[in-house]
JSON list of C-alpha atoms in Angstrom, two decimals:
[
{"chain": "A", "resi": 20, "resn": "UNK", "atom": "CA", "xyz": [-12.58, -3.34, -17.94]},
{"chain": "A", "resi": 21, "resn": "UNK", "atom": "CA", "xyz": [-8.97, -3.68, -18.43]},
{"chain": "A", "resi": 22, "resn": "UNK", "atom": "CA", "xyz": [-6.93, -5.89, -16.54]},
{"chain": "A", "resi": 23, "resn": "UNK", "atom": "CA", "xyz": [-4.07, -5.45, -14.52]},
{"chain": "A", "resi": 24, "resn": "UNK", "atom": "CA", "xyz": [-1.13, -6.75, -16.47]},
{"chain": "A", "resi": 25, "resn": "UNK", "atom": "CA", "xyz": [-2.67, -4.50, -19.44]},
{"chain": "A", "resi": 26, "resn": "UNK", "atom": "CA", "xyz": [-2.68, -1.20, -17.42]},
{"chain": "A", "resi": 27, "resn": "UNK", "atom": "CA", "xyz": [1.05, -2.44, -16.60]},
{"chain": "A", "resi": 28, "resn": "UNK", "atom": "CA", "xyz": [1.77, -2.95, -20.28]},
{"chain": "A", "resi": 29, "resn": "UNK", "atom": "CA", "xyz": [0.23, 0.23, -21.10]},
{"chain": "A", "resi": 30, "resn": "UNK", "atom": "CA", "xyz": [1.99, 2.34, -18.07]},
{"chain": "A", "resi": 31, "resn": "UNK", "atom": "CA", "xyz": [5.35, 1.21, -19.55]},
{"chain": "A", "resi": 32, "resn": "UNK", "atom": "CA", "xyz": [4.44, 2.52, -23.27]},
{"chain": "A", "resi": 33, "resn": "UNK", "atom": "CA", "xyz": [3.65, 5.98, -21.26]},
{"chain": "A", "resi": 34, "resn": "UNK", "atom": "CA", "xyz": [0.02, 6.56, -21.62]},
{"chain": "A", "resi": 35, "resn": "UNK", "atom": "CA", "xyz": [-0.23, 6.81, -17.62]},
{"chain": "A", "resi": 36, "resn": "UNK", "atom": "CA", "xyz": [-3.55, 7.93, -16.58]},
{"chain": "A", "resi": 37, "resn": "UNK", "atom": "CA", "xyz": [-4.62, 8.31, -20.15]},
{"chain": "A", "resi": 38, "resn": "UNK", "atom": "CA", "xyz": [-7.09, 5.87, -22.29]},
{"chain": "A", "resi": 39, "resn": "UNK", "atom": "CA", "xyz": [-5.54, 3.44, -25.00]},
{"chain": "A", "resi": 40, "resn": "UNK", "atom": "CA", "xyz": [-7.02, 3.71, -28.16]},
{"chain": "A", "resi": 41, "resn": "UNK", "atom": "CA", "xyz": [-8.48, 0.70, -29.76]},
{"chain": "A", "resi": 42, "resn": "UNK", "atom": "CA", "xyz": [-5.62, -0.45, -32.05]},
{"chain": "A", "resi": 43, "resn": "UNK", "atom": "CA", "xyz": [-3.24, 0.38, -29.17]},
{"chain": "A", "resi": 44, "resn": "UNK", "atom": "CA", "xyz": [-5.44, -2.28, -26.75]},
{"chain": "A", "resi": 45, "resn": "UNK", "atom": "CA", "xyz": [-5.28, -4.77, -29.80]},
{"chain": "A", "resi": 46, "resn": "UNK", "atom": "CA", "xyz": [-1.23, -4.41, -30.10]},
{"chain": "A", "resi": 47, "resn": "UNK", "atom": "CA", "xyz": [-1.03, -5.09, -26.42]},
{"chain": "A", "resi": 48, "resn": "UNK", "atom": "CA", "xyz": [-3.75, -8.17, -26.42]},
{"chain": "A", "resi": 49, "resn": "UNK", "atom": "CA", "xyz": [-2.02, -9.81, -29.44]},
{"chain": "A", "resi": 50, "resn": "UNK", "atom": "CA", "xyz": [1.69, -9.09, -27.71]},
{"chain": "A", "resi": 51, "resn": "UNK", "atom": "CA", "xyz": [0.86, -10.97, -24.74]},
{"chain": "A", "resi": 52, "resn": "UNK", "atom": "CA", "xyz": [-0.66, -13.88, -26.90]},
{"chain": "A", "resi": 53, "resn": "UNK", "atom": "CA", "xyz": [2.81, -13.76, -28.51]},
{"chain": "A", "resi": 54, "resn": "UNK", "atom": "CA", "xyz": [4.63, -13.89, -25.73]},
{"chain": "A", "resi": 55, "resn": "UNK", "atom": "CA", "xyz": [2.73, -16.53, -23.67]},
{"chain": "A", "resi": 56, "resn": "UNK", "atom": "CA", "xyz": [3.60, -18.83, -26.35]},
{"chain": "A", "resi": 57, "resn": "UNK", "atom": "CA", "xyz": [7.46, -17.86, -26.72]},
{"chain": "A", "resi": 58, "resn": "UNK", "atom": "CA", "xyz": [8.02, -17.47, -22.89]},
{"chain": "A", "resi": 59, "resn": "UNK", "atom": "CA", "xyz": [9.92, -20.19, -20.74]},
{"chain": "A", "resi": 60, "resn": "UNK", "atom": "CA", "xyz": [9.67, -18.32, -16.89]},
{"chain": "A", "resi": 61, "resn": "UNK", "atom": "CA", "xyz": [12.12, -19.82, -14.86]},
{"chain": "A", "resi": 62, "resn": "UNK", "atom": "CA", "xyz": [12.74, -18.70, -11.19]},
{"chain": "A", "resi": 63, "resn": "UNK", "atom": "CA", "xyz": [14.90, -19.27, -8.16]},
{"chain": "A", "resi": 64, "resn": "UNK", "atom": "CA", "xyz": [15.01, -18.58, -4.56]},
{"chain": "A", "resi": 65, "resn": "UNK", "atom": "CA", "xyz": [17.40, -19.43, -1.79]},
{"chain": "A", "resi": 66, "resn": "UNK", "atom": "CA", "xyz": [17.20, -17.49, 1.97]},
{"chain": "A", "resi": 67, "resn": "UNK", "atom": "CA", "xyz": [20.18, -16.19, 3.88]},
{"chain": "A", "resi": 68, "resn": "UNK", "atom": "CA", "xyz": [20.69, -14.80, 6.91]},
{"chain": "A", "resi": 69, "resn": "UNK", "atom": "CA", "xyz": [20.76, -11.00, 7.17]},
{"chain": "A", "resi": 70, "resn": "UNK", "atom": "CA", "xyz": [22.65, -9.28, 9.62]},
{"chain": "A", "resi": 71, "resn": "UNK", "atom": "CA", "xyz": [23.79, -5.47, 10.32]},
{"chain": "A", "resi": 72, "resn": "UNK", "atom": "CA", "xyz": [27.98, -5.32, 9.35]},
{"chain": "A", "resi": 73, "resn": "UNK", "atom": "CA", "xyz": [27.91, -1.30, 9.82]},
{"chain": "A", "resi": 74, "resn": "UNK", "atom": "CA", "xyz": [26.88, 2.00, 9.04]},
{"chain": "A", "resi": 75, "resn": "UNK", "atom": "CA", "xyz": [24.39, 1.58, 6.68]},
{"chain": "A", "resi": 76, "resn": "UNK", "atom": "CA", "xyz": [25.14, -1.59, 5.64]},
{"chain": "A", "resi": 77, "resn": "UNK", "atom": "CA", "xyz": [24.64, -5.27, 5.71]},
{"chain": "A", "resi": 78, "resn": "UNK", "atom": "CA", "xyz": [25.23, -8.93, 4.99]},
{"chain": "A", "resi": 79, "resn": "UNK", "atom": "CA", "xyz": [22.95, -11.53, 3.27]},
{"chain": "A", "resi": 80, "resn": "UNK", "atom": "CA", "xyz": [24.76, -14.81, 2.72]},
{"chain": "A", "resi": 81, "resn": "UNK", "atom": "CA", "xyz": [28.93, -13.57, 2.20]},
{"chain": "A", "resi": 82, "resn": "UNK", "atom": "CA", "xyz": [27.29, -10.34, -0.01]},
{"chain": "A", "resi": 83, "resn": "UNK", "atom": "CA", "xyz": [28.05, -7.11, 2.04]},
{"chain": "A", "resi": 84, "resn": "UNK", "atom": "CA", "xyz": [25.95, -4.08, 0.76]},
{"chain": "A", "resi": 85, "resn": "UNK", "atom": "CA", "xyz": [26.66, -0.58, 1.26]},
{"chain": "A", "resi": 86, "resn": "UNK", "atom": "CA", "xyz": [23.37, 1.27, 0.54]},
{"chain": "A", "resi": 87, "resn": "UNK", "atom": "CA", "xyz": [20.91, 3.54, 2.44]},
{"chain": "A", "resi": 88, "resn": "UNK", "atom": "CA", "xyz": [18.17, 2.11, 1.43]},
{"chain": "A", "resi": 89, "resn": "UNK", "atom": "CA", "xyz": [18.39, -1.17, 0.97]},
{"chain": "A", "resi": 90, "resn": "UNK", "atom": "CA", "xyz": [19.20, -1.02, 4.96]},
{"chain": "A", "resi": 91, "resn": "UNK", "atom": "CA", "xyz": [16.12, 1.35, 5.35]},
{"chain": "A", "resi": 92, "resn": "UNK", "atom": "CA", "xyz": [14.00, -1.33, 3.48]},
{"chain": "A", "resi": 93, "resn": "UNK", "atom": "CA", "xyz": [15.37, -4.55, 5.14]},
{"chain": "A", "resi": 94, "resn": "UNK", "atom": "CA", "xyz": [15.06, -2.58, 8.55]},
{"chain": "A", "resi": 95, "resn": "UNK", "atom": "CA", "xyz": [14.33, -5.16, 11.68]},
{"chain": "A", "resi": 96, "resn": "UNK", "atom": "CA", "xyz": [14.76, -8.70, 9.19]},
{"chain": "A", "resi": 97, "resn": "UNK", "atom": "CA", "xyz": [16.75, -11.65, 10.42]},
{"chain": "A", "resi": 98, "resn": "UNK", "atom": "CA", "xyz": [16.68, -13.06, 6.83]},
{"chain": "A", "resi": 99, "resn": "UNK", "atom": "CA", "xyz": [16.78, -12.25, 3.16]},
{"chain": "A", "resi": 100, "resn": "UNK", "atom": "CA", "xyz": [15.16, -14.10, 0.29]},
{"chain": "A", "resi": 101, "resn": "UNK", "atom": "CA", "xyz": [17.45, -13.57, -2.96]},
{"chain": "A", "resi": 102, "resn": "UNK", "atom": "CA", "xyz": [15.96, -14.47, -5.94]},
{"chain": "A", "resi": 103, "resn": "UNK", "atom": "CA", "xyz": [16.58, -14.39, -9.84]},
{"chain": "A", "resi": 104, "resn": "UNK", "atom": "CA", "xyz": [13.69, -14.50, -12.56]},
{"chain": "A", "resi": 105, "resn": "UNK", "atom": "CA", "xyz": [13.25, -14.65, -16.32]},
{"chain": "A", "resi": 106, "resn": "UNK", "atom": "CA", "xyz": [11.11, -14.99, -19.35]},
{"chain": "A", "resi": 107, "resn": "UNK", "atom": "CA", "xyz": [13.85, -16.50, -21.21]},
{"chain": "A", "resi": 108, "resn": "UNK", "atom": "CA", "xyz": [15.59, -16.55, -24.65]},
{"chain": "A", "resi": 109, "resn": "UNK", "atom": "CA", "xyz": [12.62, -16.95, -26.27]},
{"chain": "A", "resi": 110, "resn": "UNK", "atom": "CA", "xyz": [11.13, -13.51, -25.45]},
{"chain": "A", "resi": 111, "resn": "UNK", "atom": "CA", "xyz": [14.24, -12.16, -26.48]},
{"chain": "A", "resi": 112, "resn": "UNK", "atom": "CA", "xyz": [14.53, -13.83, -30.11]},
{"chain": "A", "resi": 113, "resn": "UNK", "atom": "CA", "xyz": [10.87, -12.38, -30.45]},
{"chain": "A", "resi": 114, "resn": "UNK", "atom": "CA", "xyz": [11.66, -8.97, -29.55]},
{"chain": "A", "resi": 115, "resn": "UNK", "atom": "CA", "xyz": [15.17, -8.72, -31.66]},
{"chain": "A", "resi": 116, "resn": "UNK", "atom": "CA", "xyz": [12.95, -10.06, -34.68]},
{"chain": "A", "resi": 117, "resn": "UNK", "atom": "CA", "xyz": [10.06, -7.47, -34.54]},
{"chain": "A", "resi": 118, "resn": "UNK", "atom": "CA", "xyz": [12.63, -4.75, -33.98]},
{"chain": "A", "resi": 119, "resn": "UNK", "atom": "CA", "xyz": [13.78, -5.48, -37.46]},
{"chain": "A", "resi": 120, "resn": "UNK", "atom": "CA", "xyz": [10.60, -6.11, -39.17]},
{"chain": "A", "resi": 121, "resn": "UNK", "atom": "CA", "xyz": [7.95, -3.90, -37.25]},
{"chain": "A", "resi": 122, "resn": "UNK", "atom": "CA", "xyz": [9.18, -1.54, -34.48]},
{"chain": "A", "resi": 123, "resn": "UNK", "atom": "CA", "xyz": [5.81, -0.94, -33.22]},
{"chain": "A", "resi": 124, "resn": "UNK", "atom": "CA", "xyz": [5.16, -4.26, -32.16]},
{"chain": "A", "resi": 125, "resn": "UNK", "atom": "CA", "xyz": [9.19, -4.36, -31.21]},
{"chain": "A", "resi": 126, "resn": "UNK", "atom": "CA", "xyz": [7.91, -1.40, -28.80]},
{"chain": "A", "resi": 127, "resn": "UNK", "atom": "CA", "xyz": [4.99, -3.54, -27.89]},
{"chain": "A", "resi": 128, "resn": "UNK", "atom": "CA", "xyz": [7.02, -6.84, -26.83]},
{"chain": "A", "resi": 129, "resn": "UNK", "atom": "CA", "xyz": [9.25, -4.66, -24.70]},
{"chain": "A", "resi": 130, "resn": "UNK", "atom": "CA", "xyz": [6.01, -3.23, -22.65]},
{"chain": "A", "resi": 131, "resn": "UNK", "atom": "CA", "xyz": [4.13, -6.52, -22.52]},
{"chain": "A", "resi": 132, "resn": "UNK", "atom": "CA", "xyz": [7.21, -8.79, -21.29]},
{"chain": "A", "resi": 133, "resn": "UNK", "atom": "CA", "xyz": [8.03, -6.06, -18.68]},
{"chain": "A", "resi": 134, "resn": "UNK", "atom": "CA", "xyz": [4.34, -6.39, -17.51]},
{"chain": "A", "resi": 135, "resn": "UNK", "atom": "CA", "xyz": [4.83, -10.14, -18.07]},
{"chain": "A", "resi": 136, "resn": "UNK", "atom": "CA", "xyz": [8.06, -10.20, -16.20]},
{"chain": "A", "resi": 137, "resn": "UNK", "atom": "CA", "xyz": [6.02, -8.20, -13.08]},
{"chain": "A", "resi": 138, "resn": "UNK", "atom": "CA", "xyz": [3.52, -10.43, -12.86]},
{"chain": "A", "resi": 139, "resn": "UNK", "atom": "CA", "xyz": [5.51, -13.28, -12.49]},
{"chain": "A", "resi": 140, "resn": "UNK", "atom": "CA", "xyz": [7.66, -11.95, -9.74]},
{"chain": "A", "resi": 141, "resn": "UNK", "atom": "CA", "xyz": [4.33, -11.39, -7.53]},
{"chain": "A", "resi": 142, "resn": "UNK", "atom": "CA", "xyz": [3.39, -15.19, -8.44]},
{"chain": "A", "resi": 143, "resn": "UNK", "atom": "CA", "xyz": [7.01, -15.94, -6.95]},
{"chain": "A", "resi": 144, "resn": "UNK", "atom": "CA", "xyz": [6.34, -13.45, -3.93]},
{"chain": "A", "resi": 145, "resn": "UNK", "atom": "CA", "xyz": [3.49, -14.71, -2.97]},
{"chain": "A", "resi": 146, "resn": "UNK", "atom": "CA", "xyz": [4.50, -18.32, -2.66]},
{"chain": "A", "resi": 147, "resn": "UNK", "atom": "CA", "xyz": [7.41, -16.81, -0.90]},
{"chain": "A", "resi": 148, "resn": "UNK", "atom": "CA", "xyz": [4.47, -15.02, 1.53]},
{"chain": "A", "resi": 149, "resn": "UNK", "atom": "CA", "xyz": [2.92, -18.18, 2.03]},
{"chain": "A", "resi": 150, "resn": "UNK", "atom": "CA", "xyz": [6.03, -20.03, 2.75]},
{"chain": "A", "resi": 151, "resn": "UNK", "atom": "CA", "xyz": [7.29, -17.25, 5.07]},
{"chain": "A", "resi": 152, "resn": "UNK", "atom": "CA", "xyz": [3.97, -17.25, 6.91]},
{"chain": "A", "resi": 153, "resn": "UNK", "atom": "CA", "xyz": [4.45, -20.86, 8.12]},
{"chain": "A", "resi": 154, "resn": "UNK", "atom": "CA", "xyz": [7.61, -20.17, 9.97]},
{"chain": "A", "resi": 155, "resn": "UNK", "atom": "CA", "xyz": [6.09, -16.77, 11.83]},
{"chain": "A", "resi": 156, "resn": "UNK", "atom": "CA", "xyz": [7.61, -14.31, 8.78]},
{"chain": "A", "resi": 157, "resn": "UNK", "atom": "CA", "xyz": [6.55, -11.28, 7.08]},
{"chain": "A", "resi": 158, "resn": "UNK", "atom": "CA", "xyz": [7.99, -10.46, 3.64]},
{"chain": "A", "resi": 159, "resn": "UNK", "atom": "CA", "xyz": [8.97, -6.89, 2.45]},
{"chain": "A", "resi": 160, "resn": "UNK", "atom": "CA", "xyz": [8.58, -5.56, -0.97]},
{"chain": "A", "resi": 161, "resn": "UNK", "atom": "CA", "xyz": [11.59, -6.92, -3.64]},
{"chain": "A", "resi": 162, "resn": "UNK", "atom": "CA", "xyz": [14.24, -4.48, -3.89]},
{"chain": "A", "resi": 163, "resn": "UNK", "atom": "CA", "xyz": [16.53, -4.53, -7.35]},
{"chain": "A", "resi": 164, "resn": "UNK", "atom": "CA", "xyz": [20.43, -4.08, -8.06]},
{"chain": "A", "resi": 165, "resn": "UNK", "atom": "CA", "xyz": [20.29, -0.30, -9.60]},
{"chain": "A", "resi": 166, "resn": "UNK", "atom": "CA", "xyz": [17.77, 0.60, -7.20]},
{"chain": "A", "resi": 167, "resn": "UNK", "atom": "CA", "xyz": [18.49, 4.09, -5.21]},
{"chain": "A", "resi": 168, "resn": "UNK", "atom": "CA", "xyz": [22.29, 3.40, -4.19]},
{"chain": "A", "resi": 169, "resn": "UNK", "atom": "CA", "xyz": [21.68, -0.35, -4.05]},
{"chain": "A", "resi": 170, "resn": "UNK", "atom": "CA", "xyz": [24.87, -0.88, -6.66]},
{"chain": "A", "resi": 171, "resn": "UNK", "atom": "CA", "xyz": [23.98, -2.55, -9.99]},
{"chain": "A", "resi": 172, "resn": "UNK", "atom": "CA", "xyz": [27.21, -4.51, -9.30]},
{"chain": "A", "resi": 173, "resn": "UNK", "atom": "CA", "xyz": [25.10, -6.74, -6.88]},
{"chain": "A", "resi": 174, "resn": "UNK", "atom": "CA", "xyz": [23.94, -8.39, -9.84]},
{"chain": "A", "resi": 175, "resn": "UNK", "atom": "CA", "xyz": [27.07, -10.91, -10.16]},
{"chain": "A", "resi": 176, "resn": "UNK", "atom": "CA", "xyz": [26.79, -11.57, -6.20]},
{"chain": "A", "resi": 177, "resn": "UNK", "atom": "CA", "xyz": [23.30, -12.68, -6.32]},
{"chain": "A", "resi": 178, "resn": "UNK", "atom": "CA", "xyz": [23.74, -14.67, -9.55]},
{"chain": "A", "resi": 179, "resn": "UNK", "atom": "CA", "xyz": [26.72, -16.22, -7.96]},
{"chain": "A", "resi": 180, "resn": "UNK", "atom": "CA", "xyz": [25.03, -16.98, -4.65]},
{"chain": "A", "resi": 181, "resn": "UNK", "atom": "CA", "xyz": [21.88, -18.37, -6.78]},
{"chain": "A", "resi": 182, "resn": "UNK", "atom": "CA", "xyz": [24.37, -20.58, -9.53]},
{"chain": "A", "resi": 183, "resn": "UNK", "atom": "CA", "xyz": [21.68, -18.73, -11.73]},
{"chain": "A", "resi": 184, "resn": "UNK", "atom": "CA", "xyz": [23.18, -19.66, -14.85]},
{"chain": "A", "resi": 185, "resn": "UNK", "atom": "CA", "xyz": [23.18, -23.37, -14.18]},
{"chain": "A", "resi": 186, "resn": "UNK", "atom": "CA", "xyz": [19.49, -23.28, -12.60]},
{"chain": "A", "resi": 187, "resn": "UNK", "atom": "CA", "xyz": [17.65, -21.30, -15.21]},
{"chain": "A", "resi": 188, "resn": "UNK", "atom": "CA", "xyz": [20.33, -20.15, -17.60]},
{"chain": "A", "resi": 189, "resn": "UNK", "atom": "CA", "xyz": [20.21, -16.47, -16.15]},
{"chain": "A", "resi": 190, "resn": "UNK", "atom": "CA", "xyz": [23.52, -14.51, -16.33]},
{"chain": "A", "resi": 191, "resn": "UNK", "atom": "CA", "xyz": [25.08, -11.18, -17.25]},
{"chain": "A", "resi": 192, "resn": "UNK", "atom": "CA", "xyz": [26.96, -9.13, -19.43]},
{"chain": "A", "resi": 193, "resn": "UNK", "atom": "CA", "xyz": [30.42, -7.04, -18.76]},
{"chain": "A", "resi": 194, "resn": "UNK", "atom": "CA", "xyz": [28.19, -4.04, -18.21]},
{"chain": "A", "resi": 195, "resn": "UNK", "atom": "CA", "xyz": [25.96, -5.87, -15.45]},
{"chain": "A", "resi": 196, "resn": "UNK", "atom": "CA", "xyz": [22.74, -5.96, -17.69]},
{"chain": "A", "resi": 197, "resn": "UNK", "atom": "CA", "xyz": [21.32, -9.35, -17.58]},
{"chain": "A", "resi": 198, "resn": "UNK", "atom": "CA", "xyz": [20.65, -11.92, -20.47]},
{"chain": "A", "resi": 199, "resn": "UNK", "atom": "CA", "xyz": [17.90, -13.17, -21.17]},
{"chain": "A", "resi": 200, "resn": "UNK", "atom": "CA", "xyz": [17.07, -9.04, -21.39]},
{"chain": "A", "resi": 201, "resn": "UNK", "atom": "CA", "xyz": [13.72, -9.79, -19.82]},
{"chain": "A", "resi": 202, "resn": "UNK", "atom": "CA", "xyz": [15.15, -11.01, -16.60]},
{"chain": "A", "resi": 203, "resn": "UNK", "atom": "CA", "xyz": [15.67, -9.51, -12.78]},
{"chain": "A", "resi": 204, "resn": "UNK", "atom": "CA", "xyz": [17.24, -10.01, -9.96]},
{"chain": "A", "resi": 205, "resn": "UNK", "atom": "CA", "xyz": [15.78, -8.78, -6.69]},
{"chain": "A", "resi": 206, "resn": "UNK", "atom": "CA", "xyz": [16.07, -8.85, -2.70]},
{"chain": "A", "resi": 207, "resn": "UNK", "atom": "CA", "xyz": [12.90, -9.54, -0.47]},
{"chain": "A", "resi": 208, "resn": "UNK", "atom": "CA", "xyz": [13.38, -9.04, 3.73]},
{"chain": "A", "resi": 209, "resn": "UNK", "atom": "CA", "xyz": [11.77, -11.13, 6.24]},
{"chain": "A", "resi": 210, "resn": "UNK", "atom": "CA", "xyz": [10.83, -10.05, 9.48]},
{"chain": "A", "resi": 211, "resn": "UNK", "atom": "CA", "xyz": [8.69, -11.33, 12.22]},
{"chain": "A", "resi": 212, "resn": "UNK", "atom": "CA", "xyz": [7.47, -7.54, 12.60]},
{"chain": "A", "resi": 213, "resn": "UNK", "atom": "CA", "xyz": [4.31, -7.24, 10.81]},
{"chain": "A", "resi": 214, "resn": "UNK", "atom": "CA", "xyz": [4.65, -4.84, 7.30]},
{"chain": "A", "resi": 215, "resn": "UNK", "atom": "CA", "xyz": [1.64, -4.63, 5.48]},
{"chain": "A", "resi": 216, "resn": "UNK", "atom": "CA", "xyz": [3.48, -3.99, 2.70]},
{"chain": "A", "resi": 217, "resn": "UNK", "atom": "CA", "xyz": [2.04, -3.66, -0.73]},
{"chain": "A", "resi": 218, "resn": "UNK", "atom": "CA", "xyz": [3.26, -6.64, -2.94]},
{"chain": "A", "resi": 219, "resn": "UNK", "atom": "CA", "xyz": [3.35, -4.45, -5.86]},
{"chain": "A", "resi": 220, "resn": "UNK", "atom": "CA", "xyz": [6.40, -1.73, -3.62]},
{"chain": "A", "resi": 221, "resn": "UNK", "atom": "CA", "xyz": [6.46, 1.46, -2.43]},
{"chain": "A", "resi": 222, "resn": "UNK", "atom": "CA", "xyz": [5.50, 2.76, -6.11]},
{"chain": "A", "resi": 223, "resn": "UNK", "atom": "CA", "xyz": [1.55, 1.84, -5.28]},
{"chain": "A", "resi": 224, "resn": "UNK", "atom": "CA", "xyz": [1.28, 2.20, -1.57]},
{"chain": "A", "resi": 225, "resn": "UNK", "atom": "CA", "xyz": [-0.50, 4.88, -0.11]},
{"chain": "A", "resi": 226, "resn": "UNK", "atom": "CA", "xyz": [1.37, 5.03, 3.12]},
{"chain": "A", "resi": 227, "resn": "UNK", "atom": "CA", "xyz": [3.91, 7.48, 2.38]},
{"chain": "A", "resi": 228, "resn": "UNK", "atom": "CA", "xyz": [5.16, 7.66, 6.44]},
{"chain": "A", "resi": 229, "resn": "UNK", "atom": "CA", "xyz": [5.93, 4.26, 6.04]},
{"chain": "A", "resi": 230, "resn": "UNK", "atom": "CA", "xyz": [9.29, 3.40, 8.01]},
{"chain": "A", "resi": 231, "resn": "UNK", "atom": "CA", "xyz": [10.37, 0.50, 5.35]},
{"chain": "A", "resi": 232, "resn": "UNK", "atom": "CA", "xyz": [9.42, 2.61, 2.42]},
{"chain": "A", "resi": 233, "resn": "UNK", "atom": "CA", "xyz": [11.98, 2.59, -0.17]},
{"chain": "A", "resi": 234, "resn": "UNK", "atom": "CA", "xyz": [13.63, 6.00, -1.36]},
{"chain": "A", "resi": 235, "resn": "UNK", "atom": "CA", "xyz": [13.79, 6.20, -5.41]}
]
């Protein structure tokens, strides 16, 4: 049977529905072992209020969005946990070395870390979950910078509000692409209405009337 962050790893190298061959399922198993021993994961998470400032948008902390969805998704929450995450420069000295020595494995790291960087962002949700609980709160799926119209400019608010890159060394470049590469940012509401929302998002919930579902 193959596990979860394997059928990630493999749905980001495009096979979908389709079966890996053997050598591809070997490329992927001995890409994680790599990476487990180069990664340094590193997370933070602070809560703000958040509060309607208008049509379609909203404050969390002194960051005012404009964006449709975002407001769709955070619907109904008092507060906002903002968060950063990374694998760290590790991951990224062992991806810019295979990409000059073997590009299939180069293509390989890229998959696995993103199914690395996945997993560890539902470890950090569900502490969140259980923290949240204890105080009467329900936590919505993360929502990303560069999601639907939720500007990619967001980035250097939330990094800013987080001191990222004193905590865990996460920052950005001109073009708002963070570094380490392997690296996000995200948004999670809280709300003391129930959401059984999937911790995985919209992407693998089968409730498509869903008033909180996000809009791609």
């Amino acid at each position: 049977m193959t596990d979860r962050r394997t059928k990630e790893a493999l749905r980001y190298l495009g096979y979908g529905t389709h079966a890996a061959d053997e050598r591809t399922l070997e490329l992927v198993r001995d890409c994680f072992r790599d990476l487990e021993t180069y990664a340094s994961a590193k997370s933070v998470c602070r809560i703000f209020d958040c509060v309607p400032a208008g049509p379609e948008s909203l404050r969390i902390g002194k960051m005012e969005i404009h964006s449709r969805s975002l407001g769709k998704n955070l619907a109904g929450c008092e507060k906002a946990a903002v968060f950063g995450a990374t694998l760290g420069t590790g991951v990224d000295r062992l991806m810019r070395t295979a990409s000059l020595t073997d590009m299939a494995r180069a293509v390989g790291y890229q998959a696995c870390a993103a199914a690395l960087l996945e997993e560890y962002c539902d470890e950090i949700q569900r502490k969140l979950e259980k923290e949240a609980g204890e105080e009467g709160l329900w936590v919505r799926p993360r929502f990303s910078p560069g999601y639907g119209d939720f500007d990619i400019r967001h980035q250097r608010d939330i990094l800013e509000m987080l001191d990222a890159p004193k905590v865990i060394g996460l920052s950005m470049t001109d073009g708002y692409m963070l570094t380490p590469v392997k690296s996000v940012t995200a948004l999670a509401g809280l709300s003391r209405v129930k959401a059984d929302c999937h911790i995985h998002g919209c992407e693998e919930c089968e409730k498509t009337d869903c008033a909180y579902r996000r809009s791609p």
